[in-house]
């Protein structure tokens, strides 16, 4: 009975502590207000994009002070333009560098008429701040969101 009481008290204490921790609000310490963020380190600097950054790219040398480079990537493709999807619909982005090319990935969504669109797409550039160009304009990967790039170097 004593062990059961100790177990009950310990469990009650842990639930109280964990419940208190989960009630705290979560704030992005890197770029407040930006969600589903992707980041990359390149040549000693950090670069980031996500929901709320649109066509812009943020960069920092210390991950505390961030600067915004505006309009580094303009969507120009056959599937977004007819439906009014604009650059500010670039969400949950991820950026990476491979073999001399910068890749900028994101999903675009449009919830209006005449049709719902949710697609993954990407653009490339030989410079970190672009301009980025979508190499494939007539096709897309649909009904997916919040991508992340993973490269296995082995």
PDB file of C-alpha atoms in Angstrom:
ATOM      1  CA  UNK A   1       0.000   0.000   0.000  1.00  0.00           C
ATOM      2  CA  UNK A   2       2.892   2.350   0.819  1.00  0.00           C
ATOM      3  CA  UNK A   3       4.405   1.719  -2.636  1.00  0.00           C
ATOM      4  CA  UNK A   4       1.074   2.424  -4.282  1.00  0.00           C
ATOM      5  CA  UNK A   5       0.784   5.725  -2.406  1.00  0.00           C
ATOM      6  CA  UNK A   6       4.371   6.686  -3.394  1.00  0.00           C
ATOM      7  CA  UNK A   7       3.616   5.809  -7.026  1.00  0.00           C
ATOM      8  CA  UNK A   8       0.421   7.884  -6.936  1.00  0.00           C
ATOM      9  CA  UNK A   9       2.216  10.890  -5.420  1.00  0.00           C
ATOM     10  CA  UNK A  10       5.097  10.673  -7.898  1.00  0.00           C
ATOM     11  CA  UNK A  11       2.684  10.352 -10.833  1.00  0.00           C
ATOM     12  CA  UNK A  12       0.618  13.288  -9.579  1.00  0.00           C
ATOM     13  CA  UNK A  13       3.761  15.413  -9.242  1.00  0.00           C
ATOM     14  CA  UNK A  14       4.981  14.533 -12.755  1.00  0.00           C
ATOM     15  CA  UNK A  15       1.580  15.242 -14.277  1.00  0.00           C
ATOM     16  CA  UNK A  16       1.447  18.602 -12.529  1.00  0.00           C
ATOM     17  CA  UNK A  17       4.928  19.555 -13.767  1.00  0.00           C
ATOM     18  CA  UNK A  18       4.404  18.280 -17.316  1.00  0.00           C
ATOM     19  CA  UNK A  19       0.957  19.853 -17.489  1.00  0.00           C
ATOM     20  CA  UNK A  20       2.466  23.174 -16.482  1.00  0.00           C
ATOM     21  CA  UNK A  21       5.178  22.876 -19.141  1.00  0.00           C
ATOM     22  CA  UNK A  22       2.740  22.018 -21.906  1.00  0.00           C
ATOM     23  CA  UNK A  23       0.596  25.037 -21.039  1.00  0.00           C
ATOM     24  CA  UNK A  24       3.414  27.429 -21.883  1.00  0.00           C
ATOM     25  CA  UNK A  25       3.147  29.089 -25.262  1.00  0.00           C
ATOM     26  CA  UNK A  26       5.669  28.155 -27.906  1.00  0.00           C
ATOM     27  CA  UNK A  27       7.454  30.971 -29.756  1.00  0.00           C
ATOM     28  CA  UNK A  28       9.893  30.496 -32.606  1.00  0.00           C
ATOM     29  CA  UNK A  29      13.202  31.791 -31.183  1.00  0.00           C
ATOM     30  CA  UNK A  30      14.721  32.193 -34.627  1.00  0.00           C
ATOM     31  CA  UNK A  31      12.131  34.189 -36.572  1.00  0.00           C
ATOM     32  CA  UNK A  32       9.023  34.932 -34.497  1.00  0.00           C
ATOM     33  CA  UNK A  33       5.813  34.496 -36.442  1.00  0.00           C
ATOM     34  CA  UNK A  34       7.365  32.167 -39.025  1.00  0.00           C
ATOM     35  CA  UNK A  35       6.163  28.560 -38.946  1.00  0.00           C
ATOM     36  CA  UNK A  36       7.152  25.371 -40.772  1.00  0.00           C
ATOM     37  CA  UNK A  37      10.595  26.806 -41.205  1.00  0.00           C
ATOM     38  CA  UNK A  38      13.513  25.399 -43.156  1.00  0.00           C
ATOM     39  CA  UNK A  39      17.060  26.587 -42.579  1.00  0.00           C
ATOM     40  CA  UNK A  40      20.486  26.085 -44.079  1.00  0.00           C
ATOM     41  CA  UNK A  41      24.022  27.093 -43.148  1.00  0.00           C
ATOM     42  CA  UNK A  42      26.211  28.147 -46.034  1.00  0.00           C
ATOM     43  CA  UNK A  43      29.620  29.897 -45.924  1.00  0.00           C
ATOM     44  CA  UNK A  44      29.229  30.797 -42.246  1.00  0.00           C
ATOM     45  CA  UNK A  45      25.757  32.341 -42.574  1.00  0.00           C
ATOM     46  CA  UNK A  46      22.283  30.989 -41.889  1.00  0.00           C
ATOM     47  CA  UNK A  47      19.423  31.222 -44.366  1.00  0.00           C
ATOM     48  CA  UNK A  48      15.783  30.554 -43.596  1.00  0.00           C
ATOM     49  CA  UNK A  49      12.306  30.586 -45.092  1.00  0.00           C
ATOM     50  CA  UNK A  50       8.909  29.250 -44.049  1.00  0.00           C
ATOM     51  CA  UNK A  51       5.211  30.069 -43.812  1.00  0.00           C
ATOM     52  CA  UNK A  52       4.971  33.827 -43.727  1.00  0.00           C
ATOM     53  CA  UNK A  53       8.131  34.588 -45.702  1.00  0.00           C
ATOM     54  CA  UNK A  54       6.605  34.294 -49.177  1.00  0.00           C
ATOM     55  CA  UNK A  55       9.179  34.994 -51.887  1.00  0.00           C
ATOM     56  CA  UNK A  56      11.652  36.402 -49.355  1.00  0.00           C
ATOM     57  CA  UNK A  57      14.720  34.813 -47.792  1.00  0.00           C
ATOM     58  CA  UNK A  58      16.090  35.665 -44.351  1.00  0.00           C
ATOM     59  CA  UNK A  59      19.788  35.520 -43.494  1.00  0.00           C
ATOM     60  CA  UNK A  60      21.882  35.902 -40.356  1.00  0.00           C
ATOM     61  CA  UNK A  61      25.439  35.365 -39.180  1.00  0.00           C
ATOM     62  CA  UNK A  62      24.442  34.739 -35.539  1.00  0.00           C
ATOM     63  CA  UNK A  63      20.825  33.408 -35.660  1.00  0.00           C
ATOM     64  CA  UNK A  64      19.771  36.391 -33.541  1.00  0.00           C
ATOM     65  CA  UNK A  65      19.860  39.353 -35.926  1.00  0.00           C
ATOM     66  CA  UNK A  66      18.083  38.592 -39.200  1.00  0.00           C
ATOM     67  CA  UNK A  67      17.920  40.525 -42.458  1.00  0.00           C
ATOM     68  CA  UNK A  68      15.261  40.022 -45.109  1.00  0.00           C
ATOM     69  CA  UNK A  69      16.121  39.763 -48.796  1.00  0.00           C
ATOM     70  CA  UNK A  70      12.906  40.532 -50.634  1.00  0.00           C
ATOM     71  CA  UNK A  71      11.528  38.853 -53.728  1.00  0.00           C
ATOM     72  CA  UNK A  72      14.264  36.333 -54.444  1.00  0.00           C
ATOM     73  CA  UNK A  73      11.841  33.886 -56.076  1.00  0.00           C
ATOM     74  CA  UNK A  74       8.871  34.676 -58.298  1.00  0.00           C
ATOM     75  CA  UNK A  75       6.494  31.884 -59.223  1.00  0.00           C
ATOM     76  CA  UNK A  76       6.008  31.657 -62.949  1.00  0.00           C
ATOM     77  CA  UNK A  77       4.374  28.403 -63.925  1.00  0.00           C
ATOM     78  CA  UNK A  78       1.425  27.011 -65.812  1.00  0.00           C
ATOM     79  CA  UNK A  79      -0.409  25.610 -62.780  1.00  0.00           C
ATOM     80  CA  UNK A  80      -0.350  28.557 -60.319  1.00  0.00           C
ATOM     81  CA  UNK A  81      -0.786  31.689 -62.391  1.00  0.00           C
ATOM     82  CA  UNK A  82      -4.262  30.907 -63.841  1.00  0.00           C
ATOM     83  CA  UNK A  83      -5.653  30.443 -60.320  1.00  0.00           C
ATOM     84  CA  UNK A  84      -4.234  33.618 -58.827  1.00  0.00           C
ATOM     85  CA  UNK A  85      -1.563  31.934 -56.720  1.00  0.00           C
ATOM     86  CA  UNK A  86       0.978  34.625 -55.952  1.00  0.00           C
ATOM     87  CA  UNK A  87       4.486  34.705 -54.487  1.00  0.00           C
ATOM     88  CA  UNK A  88       3.089  35.136 -50.980  1.00  0.00           C
ATOM     89  CA  UNK A  89       1.716  31.579 -51.281  1.00  0.00           C
ATOM     90  CA  UNK A  90       5.203  30.103 -50.973  1.00  0.00           C
ATOM     91  CA  UNK A  91       4.861  28.237 -47.668  1.00  0.00           C
ATOM     92  CA  UNK A  92       6.823  25.846 -45.462  1.00  0.00           C
ATOM     93  CA  UNK A  93       9.947  26.304 -47.523  1.00  0.00           C
ATOM     94  CA  UNK A  94      13.278  24.601 -47.391  1.00  0.00           C
ATOM     95  CA  UNK A  95      16.530  25.689 -48.983  1.00  0.00           C
ATOM     96  CA  UNK A  96      19.651  23.662 -49.725  1.00  0.00           C
ATOM     97  CA  UNK A  97      22.836  23.791 -51.750  1.00  0.00           C
ATOM     98  CA  UNK A  98      24.190  20.943 -53.834  1.00  0.00           C
ATOM     99  CA  UNK A  99      26.877  20.799 -56.491  1.00  0.00           C
ATOM    100  CA  UNK A 100      26.938  24.530 -57.241  1.00  0.00           C
ATOM    101  CA  UNK A 101      23.160  25.003 -57.274  1.00  0.00           C
ATOM    102  CA  UNK A 102      20.799  26.435 -54.644  1.00  0.00           C
ATOM    103  CA  UNK A 103      17.440  24.694 -54.415  1.00  0.00           C
ATOM    104  CA  UNK A 104      14.407  26.407 -52.929  1.00  0.00           C
ATOM    105  CA  UNK A 105      11.478  24.072 -52.195  1.00  0.00           C
ATOM    106  CA  UNK A 106       8.002  25.072 -50.958  1.00  0.00           C
ATOM    107  CA  UNK A 107       4.354  24.232 -51.134  1.00  0.00           C
ATOM    108  CA  UNK A 108       1.735  26.551 -52.555  1.00  0.00           C
ATOM    109  CA  UNK A 109      -1.888  26.447 -51.614  1.00  0.00           C
ATOM    110  CA  UNK A 110      -5.043  28.067 -52.895  1.00  0.00           C
ATOM    111  CA  UNK A 111      -8.325  27.229 -51.179  1.00  0.00           C
ATOM    112  CA  UNK A 112     -10.670  29.197 -53.416  1.00  0.00           C
ATOM    113  CA  UNK A 113     -12.717  28.697 -56.504  1.00  0.00           C
ATOM    114  CA  UNK A 114     -12.696  27.366 -59.106  1.00  0.00           C
ATOM    115  CA  UNK A 115     -10.435  24.702 -57.702  1.00  0.00           C
ATOM    116  CA  UNK A 116      -8.396  23.879 -54.619  1.00  0.00           C
ATOM    117  CA  UNK A 117      -4.666  23.647 -55.301  1.00  0.00           C
ATOM    118  CA  UNK A 118      -2.022  22.331 -52.914  1.00  0.00           C
ATOM    119  CA  UNK A 119       1.287  21.558 -54.595  1.00  0.00           C
ATOM    120  CA  UNK A 120       4.968  21.101 -53.920  1.00  0.00           C
ATOM    121  CA  UNK A 121       7.367  22.852 -56.218  1.00  0.00           C
ATOM    122  CA  UNK A 122      10.921  24.108 -56.406  1.00  0.00           C
ATOM    123  CA  UNK A 123      13.202  26.611 -58.084  1.00  0.00           C
ATOM    124  CA  UNK A 124      16.957  26.790 -58.616  1.00  0.00           C
ATOM    125  CA  UNK A 125      19.619  29.475 -58.763  1.00  0.00           C
ATOM    126  CA  UNK A 126      23.377  29.704 -58.916  1.00  0.00           C
ATOM    127  CA  UNK A 127      23.248  32.539 -56.312  1.00  0.00           C
ATOM    128  CA  UNK A 128      21.819  32.303 -52.796  1.00  0.00           C
ATOM    129  CA  UNK A 129      19.642  35.413 -53.269  1.00  0.00           C
ATOM    130  CA  UNK A 130      18.500  34.389 -56.734  1.00  0.00           C
ATOM    131  CA  UNK A 131      16.878  35.024 -58.956  1.00  0.00           C
ATOM    132  CA  UNK A 132      15.370  31.555 -58.663  1.00  0.00           C
ATOM    133  CA  UNK A 133      13.738  29.918 -61.672  1.00  0.00           C
ATOM    134  CA  UNK A 134      11.291  27.025 -61.670  1.00  0.00           C
ATOM    135  CA  UNK A 135      12.802  24.490 -64.088  1.00  0.00           C
ATOM    136  CA  UNK A 136       9.504  22.596 -64.435  1.00  0.00           C
ATOM    137  CA  UNK A 137       6.579  24.879 -65.186  1.00  0.00           C
ATOM    138  CA  UNK A 138       3.877  22.575 -66.465  1.00  0.00           C
ATOM    139  CA  UNK A 139       3.927  19.776 -63.900  1.00  0.00           C
ATOM    140  CA  UNK A 140       3.654  19.638 -60.126  1.00  0.00           C
ATOM    141  CA  UNK A 141       3.397  17.271 -57.204  1.00  0.00           C
ATOM    142  CA  UNK A 142      -0.082  17.770 -55.846  1.00  0.00           C
ATOM    143  CA  UNK A 143      -1.935  17.395 -52.549  1.00  0.00           C
ATOM    144  CA  UNK A 144       1.189  17.574 -50.390  1.00  0.00           C
ATOM    145  CA  UNK A 145       2.414  20.168 -47.893  1.00  0.00           C
ATOM    146  CA  UNK A 146       5.255  20.908 -45.455  1.00  0.00           C
ATOM    147  CA  UNK A 147       8.156  19.273 -47.216  1.00  0.00           C
ATOM    148  CA  UNK A 148      11.694  18.789 -45.950  1.00  0.00           C
ATOM    149  CA  UNK A 149      14.806  18.013 -47.943  1.00  0.00           C
ATOM    150  CA  UNK A 150      17.050  15.166 -46.839  1.00  0.00           C
ATOM    151  CA  UNK A 151      20.265  14.218 -48.598  1.00  0.00           C
ATOM    152  CA  UNK A 152      22.170  11.088 -47.709  1.00  0.00           C
ATOM    153  CA  UNK A 153      25.853  11.666 -48.430  1.00  0.00           C
ATOM    154  CA  UNK A 154      26.638   7.954 -48.280  1.00  0.00           C
TER     155      UNK A 154
END
